[in-house]
Amino acid sequence: MEKYAEQTQQEFEGWEEFFNKPVDEKVNAFRSGDRIYDVIYAQQFDRKFLDYLCRLADSIRLLAKTKVGQSKLRHLLPHKRAMLYFVQPSTRTFLSFQNACHILGITTSETRGTSTSSEVKGESPEDTIRTFASYVDLIISRHPEAGFAEKTAWVLNQTDHPVPVLNGGSGPDQHPTQALLDIYTLEREFRTIGGLDGKKIAMVGDLKRGRTVRSLSYLMKNYQDIELVYVAPEIFKMKDDIKEFLDKHRIPFTETEDFESIMPDVDAIYMTRIQNEYGSDPTSEAETFPQFHLRPHHLPKIQTHCAILHPLPRRYEIDIRIDKYPRAAYWRQERCGMWIRAALIAYIFRVDDEILDELS
Ligand code: NCD
């Protein structure tokens, strides 16, 4: 659809000052009482919360195995409505959030692009989000701009009708709920070998613009004796802000371009794709970086317990012949996304006790 007007720019008093504060000083603005209210950054999660959410996700998963259990879950939040505002492409995050809502009985509405909303008339995104809050009880957003979810949650919290905002991906910056599902997957994959504590994890690919590896790196501070190995071509190395965070929290990490050399040492390999959508790098268009791909002939090199993850979508990074390998966890991982997001929404709306009571 034709765009009638340029987007209206609005200045919110106090926003710049808030935005420029360190994240540690901002997290309280996104809490309500004893709980997280808006989910904006991975730094909001502590170990107690992560363990609790994994336990809650396991309970939802178990209940959902039966018709009676599914019906109980659907009767938890039928009085709530959610808006999925996804103006950047998404398959898994959108569908897993939408289905997580439906599991709990929440009705959903959606916008999947700005072309059919009043944003073509020049409405500011902040006004658009405020409009959603007039109709629904929860907003889940995915946006190409870094900091979008943060700003809209902050703006809503200044109004007399705020609703929780969940960040389903904010540009190349953060993807906190992906980090939750990655943790949930890793904890499950390592369930028989002591969980995630003490493990060595390789993250491979476009670490510079991949938001999933950024958010997951932040969460590592919650686990004991973690080691990270960043495997990336020189132009897509992990950015300094994350490395400074790891140094500050004394999480050892190494960087290499030699993927094969680290394969035997790690307990998990987290693959990612080249994020061409953010690219002005000409090389990122032309190159698929085959030396950062996982191929069947690599499998004998990795430890038998080593879990293979990928946030998906994949392109050529993981050969489809690896899908049959029992430690290929990425299809399980995308399903974990639905359960952990259902757990998160149940927690936000404080029906978690009812779920746990059901199984006790
Ligand atoms: C990721 C994303 O959107 O950041 N996908 C997802 O949410 N599962 C990873 C990607 O697009 O590469």
mmCIF file of C-alpha atoms and ligand atoms in Angstrom:
data_model
loop_
_atom_site.group_PDB
_atom_site.id
_atom_site.type_symbol
_atom_site.label_atom_id
_atom_site.label_comp_id
_atom_site.label_asym_id
_atom_site.label_seq_id
_atom_site.Cartn_x
_atom_site.Cartn_y
_atom_site.Cartn_z
ATOM 1 C CA MET A 1 0.000 0.000 0.000
ATOM 2 C CA GLU A 2 1.076 3.520 -0.759
ATOM 3 C CA LYS A 3 2.491 5.514 2.105
ATOM 4 C CA TYR A 4 0.485 8.731 2.531
ATOM 5 C CA ALA A 5 2.771 10.493 4.956
ATOM 6 C CA GLU A 6 6.130 10.294 6.630
ATOM 7 C CA GLN A 7 6.107 8.820 10.123
ATOM 8 C CA THR A 8 5.369 11.412 12.785
ATOM 9 C CA GLN A 9 8.264 11.943 15.172
ATOM 10 C CA GLN A 10 7.334 12.512 18.806
ATOM 11 C CA GLU A 11 9.591 13.574 21.631
ATOM 12 C CA PHE A 12 8.907 11.987 24.985
ATOM 13 C CA GLU A 13 10.199 13.923 27.918
ATOM 14 C CA GLY A 14 12.589 11.863 30.004
ATOM 15 C CA TRP A 15 13.081 9.125 27.399
ATOM 16 C CA GLU A 16 16.606 10.120 26.302
ATOM 17 C CA GLU A 17 17.727 10.318 29.913
ATOM 18 C CA PHE A 18 16.247 6.905 30.663
ATOM 19 C CA PHE A 19 17.611 5.332 27.482
ATOM 20 C CA ASN A 20 21.172 6.396 28.246
ATOM 21 C CA LYS A 21 21.260 4.744 31.670
ATOM 22 C CA PRO A 22 23.052 1.419 32.117
ATOM 23 C CA VAL A 23 20.700 -1.562 31.797
ATOM 24 C CA ASP A 24 21.212 -2.510 35.467
ATOM 25 C CA GLU A 25 19.613 0.780 36.435
ATOM 26 C CA LYS A 26 16.736 0.354 33.997
ATOM 27 C CA VAL A 27 15.458 -3.125 34.830
ATOM 28 C CA ASN A 28 13.335 -1.955 37.752
ATOM 29 C CA ALA A 29 11.295 0.222 35.410
ATOM 30 C CA PHE A 30 10.044 -2.974 33.801
ATOM 31 C CA ARG A 31 8.962 -4.702 37.018
ATOM 32 C CA SER A 32 5.690 -4.607 38.885
ATOM 33 C CA GLY A 33 5.698 -5.634 42.538
ATOM 34 C CA ASP A 34 7.725 -8.823 42.946
ATOM 35 C CA ARG A 35 7.645 -9.713 39.254
ATOM 36 C CA ILE A 36 8.974 -8.901 35.820
ATOM 37 C CA TYR A 37 6.221 -6.988 33.985
ATOM 38 C CA ASP A 38 7.699 -6.115 30.564
ATOM 39 C CA VAL A 39 10.239 -8.494 29.016
ATOM 40 C CA ILE A 40 12.751 -6.285 27.237
ATOM 41 C CA TYR A 41 16.326 -7.482 27.847
ATOM 42 C CA ALA A 42 17.905 -10.832 28.726
ATOM 43 C CA GLN A 43 19.636 -9.085 31.655
ATOM 44 C CA GLN A 44 16.268 -9.061 33.453
ATOM 45 C CA PHE A 45 16.438 -12.794 34.176
ATOM 46 C CA ASP A 46 18.191 -14.300 37.182
ATOM 47 C CA ARG A 47 18.859 -17.935 37.981
ATOM 48 C CA LYS A 48 15.886 -18.322 40.273
ATOM 49 C CA PHE A 49 13.570 -17.004 37.565
ATOM 50 C CA LEU A 50 15.149 -19.173 34.849
ATOM 51 C CA ASP A 51 14.903 -22.353 36.909
ATOM 52 C CA TYR A 52 11.338 -21.529 37.856
ATOM 53 C CA LEU A 53 10.286 -20.834 34.277
ATOM 54 C CA CYS A 54 11.836 -24.103 33.051
ATOM 55 C CA ARG A 55 9.932 -25.977 35.743
ATOM 56 C CA LEU A 56 6.711 -24.210 34.789
ATOM 57 C CA ALA A 57 7.265 -24.984 31.082
ATOM 58 C CA ASP A 58 7.756 -28.668 31.941
ATOM 59 C CA SER A 59 4.461 -28.628 33.844
ATOM 60 C CA ILE A 60 2.565 -26.994 30.978
ATOM 61 C CA ARG A 61 4.071 -29.486 28.576
ATOM 62 C CA LEU A 62 2.972 -32.373 30.784
ATOM 63 C CA LEU A 63 -0.555 -31.028 31.252
ATOM 64 C CA ALA A 64 -0.904 -30.452 27.512
ATOM 65 C CA LYS A 65 -0.400 -34.166 26.888
ATOM 66 C CA THR A 66 -4.011 -34.914 27.844
ATOM 67 C CA LYS A 67 -7.370 -33.517 26.771
ATOM 68 C CA VAL A 68 -8.298 -32.798 30.384
ATOM 69 C CA GLY A 69 -4.977 -31.028 30.985
ATOM 70 C CA GLN A 70 -5.330 -28.957 27.818
ATOM 71 C CA SER A 71 -8.805 -27.934 28.839
ATOM 72 C CA LYS A 72 -7.547 -26.845 32.281
ATOM 73 C CA LEU A 73 -4.830 -24.743 30.641
ATOM 74 C CA ARG A 74 -7.324 -23.136 28.247
ATOM 75 C CA HIS A 75 -9.495 -22.101 31.170
ATOM 76 C CA LEU A 76 -6.702 -20.162 32.868
ATOM 77 C CA LEU A 77 -6.796 -16.929 30.834
ATOM 78 C CA PRO A 78 -9.863 -16.856 28.554
ATOM 79 C CA HIS A 79 -10.574 -13.314 29.770
ATOM 80 C CA LYS A 80 -7.298 -11.976 28.331
ATOM 81 C CA ARG A 81 -6.464 -10.682 24.849
ATOM 82 C CA ALA A 82 -3.044 -10.300 23.249
ATOM 83 C CA MET A 83 -1.745 -8.329 20.268
ATOM 84 C CA LEU A 84 1.062 -9.734 18.150
ATOM 85 C CA TYR A 85 2.712 -6.757 16.467
ATOM 86 C CA PHE A 86 5.265 -8.377 14.168
ATOM 87 C CA VAL A 87 6.593 -5.899 11.619
ATOM 88 C CA GLN A 88 9.765 -7.863 10.862
ATOM 89 C CA PRO A 89 9.588 -11.327 9.287
ATOM 90 C CA SER A 90 9.035 -14.209 11.685
ATOM 91 C CA THR A 91 7.751 -17.767 11.560
ATOM 92 C CA ARG A 92 8.694 -19.475 14.837
ATOM 93 C CA THR A 93 8.539 -16.569 17.254
ATOM 94 C CA PHE A 94 5.163 -15.496 15.890
ATOM 95 C CA LEU A 95 3.637 -18.971 15.798
ATOM 96 C CA SER A 96 5.032 -20.115 19.120
ATOM 97 C CA PHE A 97 3.799 -16.961 20.878
ATOM 98 C CA GLN A 98 0.420 -17.214 19.179
ATOM 99 C CA ASN A 99 0.046 -20.878 20.106
ATOM 100 C CA ALA A 100 1.345 -20.235 23.625
ATOM 101 C CA CYS A 101 -1.473 -17.682 24.006
ATOM 102 C CA HIS A 102 -4.027 -20.149 22.663
ATOM 103 C CA ILE A 103 -2.818 -22.923 24.997
ATOM 104 C CA LEU A 104 -3.715 -20.604 27.910
ATOM 105 C CA GLY A 105 -7.041 -19.563 26.380
ATOM 106 C CA ILE A 106 -5.901 -16.051 25.367
ATOM 107 C CA THR A 107 -7.493 -14.531 22.238
ATOM 108 C CA THR A 108 -4.978 -13.025 19.806
ATOM 109 C CA SER A 109 -4.976 -10.239 17.210
ATOM 110 C CA GLU A 110 -2.094 -9.555 14.873
ATOM 111 C CA THR A 111 -0.388 -7.058 12.598
ATOM 112 C CA ARG A 112 2.306 -8.530 10.399
ATOM 113 C CA GLY A 113 3.446 -5.369 8.648
ATOM 114 C CA THR A 114 3.024 -1.627 8.865
ATOM 115 C CA SER A 115 1.440 -1.407 5.385
ATOM 116 C CA THR A 116 -2.074 -2.210 6.593
ATOM 117 C CA SER A 117 -2.007 -0.153 9.788
ATOM 118 C CA SER A 118 -2.436 3.572 10.332
ATOM 119 C CA GLU A 119 1.321 3.886 10.222
ATOM 120 C CA VAL A 120 0.875 4.482 6.444
ATOM 121 C CA LYS A 121 -1.056 7.606 7.426
ATOM 122 C CA GLY A 122 1.988 8.761 9.342
ATOM 123 C CA GLU A 123 0.992 7.616 12.823
ATOM 124 C CA SER A 124 3.967 7.226 15.136
ATOM 125 C CA PRO A 125 4.779 3.686 16.315
ATOM 126 C CA GLU A 126 4.333 4.889 19.893
ATOM 127 C CA ASP A 127 0.733 5.974 19.178
ATOM 128 C CA THR A 128 0.109 2.712 17.334
ATOM 129 C CA ILE A 129 1.286 0.697 20.340
ATOM 130 C CA ARG A 130 -0.772 2.862 22.685
ATOM 131 C CA THR A 131 -3.794 2.052 20.560
ATOM 132 C CA PHE A 132 -3.213 -1.676 21.004
ATOM 133 C CA ALA A 133 -3.156 -1.127 24.761
ATOM 134 C CA SER A 134 -6.691 0.240 24.490
ATOM 135 C CA TYR A 135 -7.945 -3.112 23.262
ATOM 136 C CA VAL A 136 -5.717 -5.857 24.624
ATOM 137 C CA ASP A 137 -4.008 -7.001 27.835
ATOM 138 C CA LEU A 138 -0.614 -7.964 26.393
ATOM 139 C CA ILE A 139 1.544 -6.770 23.490
ATOM 140 C CA ILE A 140 4.173 -8.955 21.872
ATOM 141 C CA SER A 141 6.349 -7.081 19.398
ATOM 142 C CA ARG A 142 9.000 -7.789 16.815
ATOM 143 C CA HIS A 143 10.576 -4.799 15.161
ATOM 144 C CA PRO A 144 13.637 -4.103 12.977
ATOM 145 C CA GLU A 145 14.754 -1.257 15.247
ATOM 146 C CA ALA A 146 17.027 -1.891 18.225
ATOM 147 C CA GLY A 147 15.391 -0.584 21.391
ATOM 148 C CA PHE A 148 11.864 -0.510 19.958
ATOM 149 C CA ALA A 149 10.259 -2.736 22.596
ATOM 150 C CA GLU A 150 12.094 -0.854 25.327
ATOM 151 C CA LYS A 151 10.811 2.511 24.186
ATOM 152 C CA THR A 152 7.216 1.427 23.682
ATOM 153 C CA ALA A 153 7.109 -0.334 27.075
ATOM 154 C CA TRP A 154 8.551 2.779 28.705
ATOM 155 C CA VAL A 155 6.027 5.034 26.920
ATOM 156 C CA LEU A 156 3.104 2.789 27.917
ATOM 157 C CA ASN A 157 4.283 2.706 31.523
ATOM 158 C CA GLN A 158 3.884 6.506 31.618
ATOM 159 C CA THR A 159 0.208 6.235 30.661
ATOM 160 C CA ASP A 160 -2.721 5.370 32.922
ATOM 161 C CA HIS A 161 -3.371 2.179 30.945
ATOM 162 C CA PRO A 162 -0.145 0.226 30.598
ATOM 163 C CA VAL A 163 -0.093 -3.416 29.496
ATOM 164 C CA PRO A 164 2.947 -5.728 29.518
ATOM 165 C CA VAL A 165 5.179 -5.651 26.428
ATOM 166 C CA LEU A 166 7.178 -8.731 25.442
ATOM 167 C CA ASN A 167 10.129 -8.205 23.113
ATOM 168 C CA GLY A 168 9.990 -10.821 20.366
ATOM 169 C CA GLY A 169 13.147 -9.467 18.726
ATOM 170 C CA SER A 170 14.385 -5.891 18.485
ATOM 171 C CA GLY A 171 16.599 -5.484 15.410
ATOM 172 C CA PRO A 172 20.142 -6.817 15.764
ATOM 173 C CA ASP A 173 20.025 -6.019 19.456
ATOM 174 C CA GLN A 174 18.126 -8.517 21.644
ATOM 175 C CA HIS A 175 15.802 -11.493 21.538
ATOM 176 C CA PRO A 176 15.242 -12.274 25.221
ATOM 177 C CA THR A 177 12.522 -14.900 24.817
ATOM 178 C CA GLN A 178 14.691 -16.784 22.326
ATOM 179 C CA ALA A 179 17.360 -16.849 25.032
ATOM 180 C CA LEU A 180 14.782 -18.320 27.422
ATOM 181 C CA LEU A 181 13.946 -21.111 25.015
ATOM 182 C CA ASP A 182 17.625 -21.723 24.311
ATOM 183 C CA ILE A 183 18.281 -22.113 28.037
ATOM 184 C CA TYR A 184 15.268 -24.382 28.399
ATOM 185 C CA THR A 185 16.500 -26.517 25.500
ATOM 186 C CA LEU A 186 20.062 -26.708 26.853
ATOM 187 C CA GLU A 187 18.860 -27.623 30.342
ATOM 188 C CA ARG A 188 16.723 -30.406 28.868
ATOM 189 C CA GLU A 189 19.433 -31.677 26.553
ATOM 190 C CA PHE A 190 21.837 -31.866 29.516
ATOM 191 C CA ARG A 191 19.277 -33.177 31.988
ATOM 192 C CA THR A 192 21.101 -36.476 32.541
ATOM 193 C CA ILE A 193 24.541 -34.876 32.753
ATOM 194 C CA GLY A 194 24.040 -32.194 35.385
ATOM 195 C CA GLY A 195 22.273 -29.447 33.416
ATOM 196 C CA LEU A 196 23.897 -26.396 31.891
ATOM 197 C CA ASP A 197 26.349 -25.629 34.732
ATOM 198 C CA GLY A 198 29.946 -26.453 33.870
ATOM 199 C CA LYS A 199 29.401 -26.708 30.125
ATOM 200 C CA LYS A 200 31.408 -25.324 27.240
ATOM 201 C CA ILE A 201 29.344 -23.815 24.462
ATOM 202 C CA ALA A 202 30.373 -22.797 20.963
ATOM 203 C CA MET A 203 28.386 -20.100 19.165
ATOM 204 C CA VAL A 204 29.019 -20.124 15.437
ATOM 205 C CA GLY A 205 28.269 -17.794 12.514
ATOM 206 C CA ASP A 206 27.208 -14.160 12.360
ATOM 207 C CA LEU A 207 27.791 -13.217 15.986
ATOM 208 C CA LYS A 208 27.955 -9.524 15.199
ATOM 209 C CA ARG A 209 24.385 -9.076 14.016
ATOM 210 C CA GLY A 210 22.724 -12.191 15.420
ATOM 211 C CA ARG A 211 20.575 -11.060 18.337
ATOM 212 C CA THR A 212 20.012 -14.590 19.640
ATOM 213 C CA VAL A 213 23.666 -15.184 20.497
ATOM 214 C CA ARG A 214 23.829 -11.780 22.159
ATOM 215 C CA SER A 215 20.857 -12.439 24.440
ATOM 216 C CA LEU A 216 22.026 -15.978 25.200
ATOM 217 C CA SER A 217 25.507 -14.718 26.104
ATOM 218 C CA TYR A 218 23.969 -12.362 28.682
ATOM 219 C CA LEU A 219 22.190 -15.283 30.344
ATOM 220 C CA MET A 220 25.429 -17.199 30.867
ATOM 221 C CA LYS A 221 26.175 -15.135 33.965
ATOM 222 C CA ASN A 222 23.475 -17.137 35.739
ATOM 223 C CA TYR A 223 25.291 -20.461 35.359
ATOM 224 C CA GLN A 224 28.369 -21.861 37.096
ATOM 225 C CA ASP A 225 31.631 -22.551 35.296
ATOM 226 C CA ILE A 226 30.441 -21.813 31.785
ATOM 227 C CA GLU A 227 32.946 -21.362 28.995
ATOM 228 C CA LEU A 228 32.107 -19.836 25.643
ATOM 229 C CA VAL A 229 33.804 -20.223 22.299
ATOM 230 C CA TYR A 230 32.892 -17.664 19.638
ATOM 231 C CA VAL A 231 33.466 -19.034 16.154
ATOM 232 C CA ALA A 232 33.002 -16.409 13.450
ATOM 233 C CA PRO A 233 34.616 -14.912 10.385
ATOM 234 C CA GLU A 234 36.592 -11.779 11.196
ATOM 235 C CA ILE A 235 33.866 -9.458 9.819
ATOM 236 C CA PHE A 236 31.154 -11.052 11.963
ATOM 237 C CA LYS A 237 32.953 -11.310 15.295
ATOM 238 C CA MET A 238 31.021 -10.827 18.529
ATOM 239 C CA LYS A 239 30.802 -7.129 19.451
ATOM 240 C CA ASP A 240 32.810 -5.633 22.277
ATOM 241 C CA ASP A 241 29.828 -4.798 24.507
ATOM 242 C CA ILE A 242 29.133 -8.516 25.008
ATOM 243 C CA LYS A 243 32.816 -9.325 25.532
ATOM 244 C CA GLU A 244 33.024 -6.583 28.158
ATOM 245 C CA PHE A 245 29.972 -8.045 29.861
ATOM 246 C CA LEU A 246 31.615 -11.493 29.940
ATOM 247 C CA ASP A 247 34.843 -10.032 31.352
ATOM 248 C CA LYS A 248 32.898 -8.184 34.012
ATOM 249 C CA HIS A 249 31.146 -11.373 35.067
ATOM 250 C CA ARG A 250 34.330 -13.471 34.774
ATOM 251 C CA ILE A 251 32.926 -15.784 32.133
ATOM 252 C CA PRO A 252 35.867 -17.176 30.161
ATOM 253 C CA PHE A 253 35.564 -17.023 26.379
ATOM 254 C CA THR A 254 37.796 -17.573 23.382
ATOM 255 C CA GLU A 255 37.428 -16.530 19.754
ATOM 256 C CA THR A 256 38.478 -18.459 16.689
ATOM 257 C CA GLU A 257 37.900 -18.815 12.959
ATOM 258 C CA ASP A 258 38.858 -22.478 13.040
ATOM 259 C CA PHE A 259 35.562 -24.258 13.637
ATOM 260 C CA GLU A 260 36.893 -27.800 13.198
ATOM 261 C CA SER A 261 39.590 -27.342 15.817
ATOM 262 C CA ILE A 262 37.108 -26.667 18.640
ATOM 263 C CA MET A 263 34.535 -29.329 17.718
ATOM 264 C CA PRO A 264 35.938 -32.033 20.057
ATOM 265 C CA ASP A 265 36.046 -29.670 23.066
ATOM 266 C CA VAL A 266 32.489 -28.397 23.380
ATOM 267 C CA ASP A 267 29.280 -29.667 24.989
ATOM 268 C CA ALA A 268 26.970 -27.702 22.685
ATOM 269 C CA ILE A 269 27.260 -26.091 19.269
ATOM 270 C CA TYR A 270 24.886 -23.185 18.665
ATOM 271 C CA MET A 271 24.763 -22.501 14.935
ATOM 272 C CA THR A 272 23.460 -19.275 13.383
ATOM 273 C CA ARG A 273 22.899 -17.931 9.881
ATOM 274 C CA ILE A 274 24.432 -14.867 8.257
ATOM 275 C CA GLN A 275 22.013 -12.002 8.987
ATOM 276 C CA ASN A 276 21.948 -10.502 5.479
ATOM 277 C CA GLU A 277 18.965 -8.293 6.234
ATOM 278 C CA TYR A 278 21.158 -5.937 8.255
ATOM 279 C CA GLY A 279 23.947 -6.084 5.729
ATOM 280 C CA SER A 280 25.651 -3.398 3.878
ATOM 281 C CA ASP A 281 28.695 -5.700 3.891
ATOM 282 C CA PRO A 282 29.029 -6.754 0.269
ATOM 283 C CA THR A 283 30.698 -9.997 1.328
ATOM 284 C CA SER A 284 27.712 -11.092 3.360
ATOM 285 C CA GLU A 285 25.597 -11.201 0.208
ATOM 286 C CA ALA A 286 28.088 -13.071 -1.907
ATOM 287 C CA GLU A 287 29.491 -15.504 0.637
ATOM 288 C CA THR A 288 27.897 -18.321 2.585
ATOM 289 C CA PHE A 289 31.058 -18.965 4.651
ATOM 290 C CA PRO A 290 31.185 -22.756 4.216
ATOM 291 C CA GLN A 291 33.987 -23.122 6.759
ATOM 292 C CA PHE A 292 31.363 -22.195 9.404
ATOM 293 C CA HIS A 293 28.920 -24.905 8.320
ATOM 294 C CA LEU A 294 28.253 -28.193 10.081
ATOM 295 C CA ARG A 295 28.483 -31.248 7.827
ATOM 296 C CA PRO A 296 27.925 -34.993 8.430
ATOM 297 C CA HIS A 297 31.674 -35.665 8.236
ATOM 298 C CA HIS A 298 32.101 -33.450 11.312
ATOM 299 C CA LEU A 299 29.901 -35.635 13.527
ATOM 300 C CA PRO A 300 32.652 -38.127 14.461
ATOM 301 C CA LYS A 301 34.708 -35.177 15.718
ATOM 302 C CA ILE A 302 32.169 -33.973 18.287
ATOM 303 C CA GLN A 303 31.533 -35.532 21.701
ATOM 304 C CA THR A 304 28.641 -38.002 21.797
ATOM 305 C CA HIS A 305 26.733 -35.835 24.285
ATOM 306 C CA CYS A 306 27.296 -32.597 22.335
ATOM 307 C CA ALA A 307 23.944 -30.931 21.554
ATOM 308 C CA ILE A 308 23.468 -29.090 18.257
ATOM 309 C CA LEU A 309 21.205 -26.039 18.412
ATOM 310 C CA HIS A 310 20.085 -23.389 15.921
ATOM 311 C CA PRO A 311 17.451 -20.674 16.473
ATOM 312 C CA LEU A 312 16.321 -21.275 12.864
ATOM 313 C CA PRO A 313 15.672 -20.399 10.085
ATOM 314 C CA ARG A 314 18.723 -22.125 8.683
ATOM 315 C CA ARG A 315 20.122 -21.874 5.242
ATOM 316 C CA TYR A 316 23.228 -23.898 4.523
ATOM 317 C CA GLU A 317 24.826 -23.848 8.007
ATOM 318 C CA ILE A 318 23.497 -27.269 8.970
ATOM 319 C CA ASP A 319 23.321 -30.023 6.389
ATOM 320 C CA ILE A 320 19.841 -31.610 6.467
ATOM 321 C CA ARG A 321 21.460 -35.048 6.837
ATOM 322 C CA ILE A 322 22.339 -33.987 10.396
ATOM 323 C CA ASP A 323 18.622 -33.687 11.265
ATOM 324 C CA LYS A 324 18.446 -37.445 11.940
ATOM 325 C CA TYR A 325 21.386 -37.378 14.348
ATOM 326 C CA PRO A 326 19.976 -37.862 17.889
ATOM 327 C CA ARG A 327 21.881 -34.856 19.274
ATOM 328 C CA ALA A 328 20.417 -32.516 16.643
ATOM 329 C CA ALA A 329 18.240 -30.514 19.033
ATOM 330 C CA TYR A 330 16.986 -27.678 16.811
ATOM 331 C CA TRP A 331 13.572 -29.132 15.999
ATOM 332 C CA ARG A 332 13.036 -29.897 19.676
ATOM 333 C CA GLN A 333 14.317 -26.384 20.400
ATOM 334 C CA GLU A 334 11.613 -24.652 18.338
ATOM 335 C CA ARG A 335 8.938 -26.625 20.188
ATOM 336 C CA CYS A 336 10.547 -25.656 23.507
ATOM 337 C CA GLY A 337 9.853 -22.075 22.386
ATOM 338 C CA MET A 338 6.121 -22.596 22.600
ATOM 339 C CA TRP A 339 6.252 -24.156 26.085
ATOM 340 C CA ILE A 340 8.585 -21.587 27.608
ATOM 341 C CA ARG A 341 6.580 -18.703 26.104
ATOM 342 C CA ALA A 342 3.393 -20.194 27.543
ATOM 343 C CA ALA A 343 5.204 -20.386 30.905
ATOM 344 C CA LEU A 344 6.305 -16.760 30.612
ATOM 345 C CA ILE A 345 2.790 -15.525 29.837
ATOM 346 C CA ALA A 346 1.325 -17.634 32.674
ATOM 347 C CA TYR A 347 3.898 -16.046 35.020
ATOM 348 C CA ILE A 348 3.114 -12.510 33.781
ATOM 349 C CA PHE A 349 -0.592 -13.054 34.437
ATOM 350 C CA ARG A 350 0.086 -14.850 37.731
ATOM 351 C CA VAL A 351 -1.613 -18.158 36.969
ATOM 352 C CA ASP A 352 1.603 -20.134 37.514
ATOM 353 C CA ASP A 353 0.534 -21.399 40.955
ATOM 354 C CA GLU A 354 -2.624 -22.867 39.483
ATOM 355 C CA ILE A 355 -0.546 -24.775 36.931
ATOM 356 C CA LEU A 356 1.887 -26.145 39.500
ATOM 357 C CA ASP A 357 -0.960 -27.036 41.904
ATOM 358 C CA GLU A 358 -2.589 -29.054 39.163
ATOM 359 C CA LEU A 359 0.374 -31.431 39.179
ATOM 360 C CA SER A 360 1.151 -31.564 42.887
HETATM 361 C C1 NCD B 1 16.066 -15.714 14.953
HETATM 362 C C2 NCD B 1 15.789 -14.226 14.917
HETATM 363 O O1 NCD B 1 14.758 -13.810 14.380
HETATM 364 O O2 NCD B 1 16.611 -13.522 15.450
HETATM 365 N N1 NCD B 1 14.964 -16.501 14.597
HETATM 366 C C3 NCD B 1 14.058 -16.812 15.551
HETATM 367 O O3 NCD B 1 13.497 -15.968 16.213
HETATM 368 N N2 NCD B 1 13.861 -18.120 15.766
HETATM 369 C C4 NCD B 1 17.289 -16.101 14.239
HETATM 370 C C5 NCD B 1 17.457 -15.676 12.818
HETATM 371 O O4 NCD B 1 16.576 -15.085 12.200
HETATM 372 O O5 NCD B 1 18.528 -15.980 12.307
#
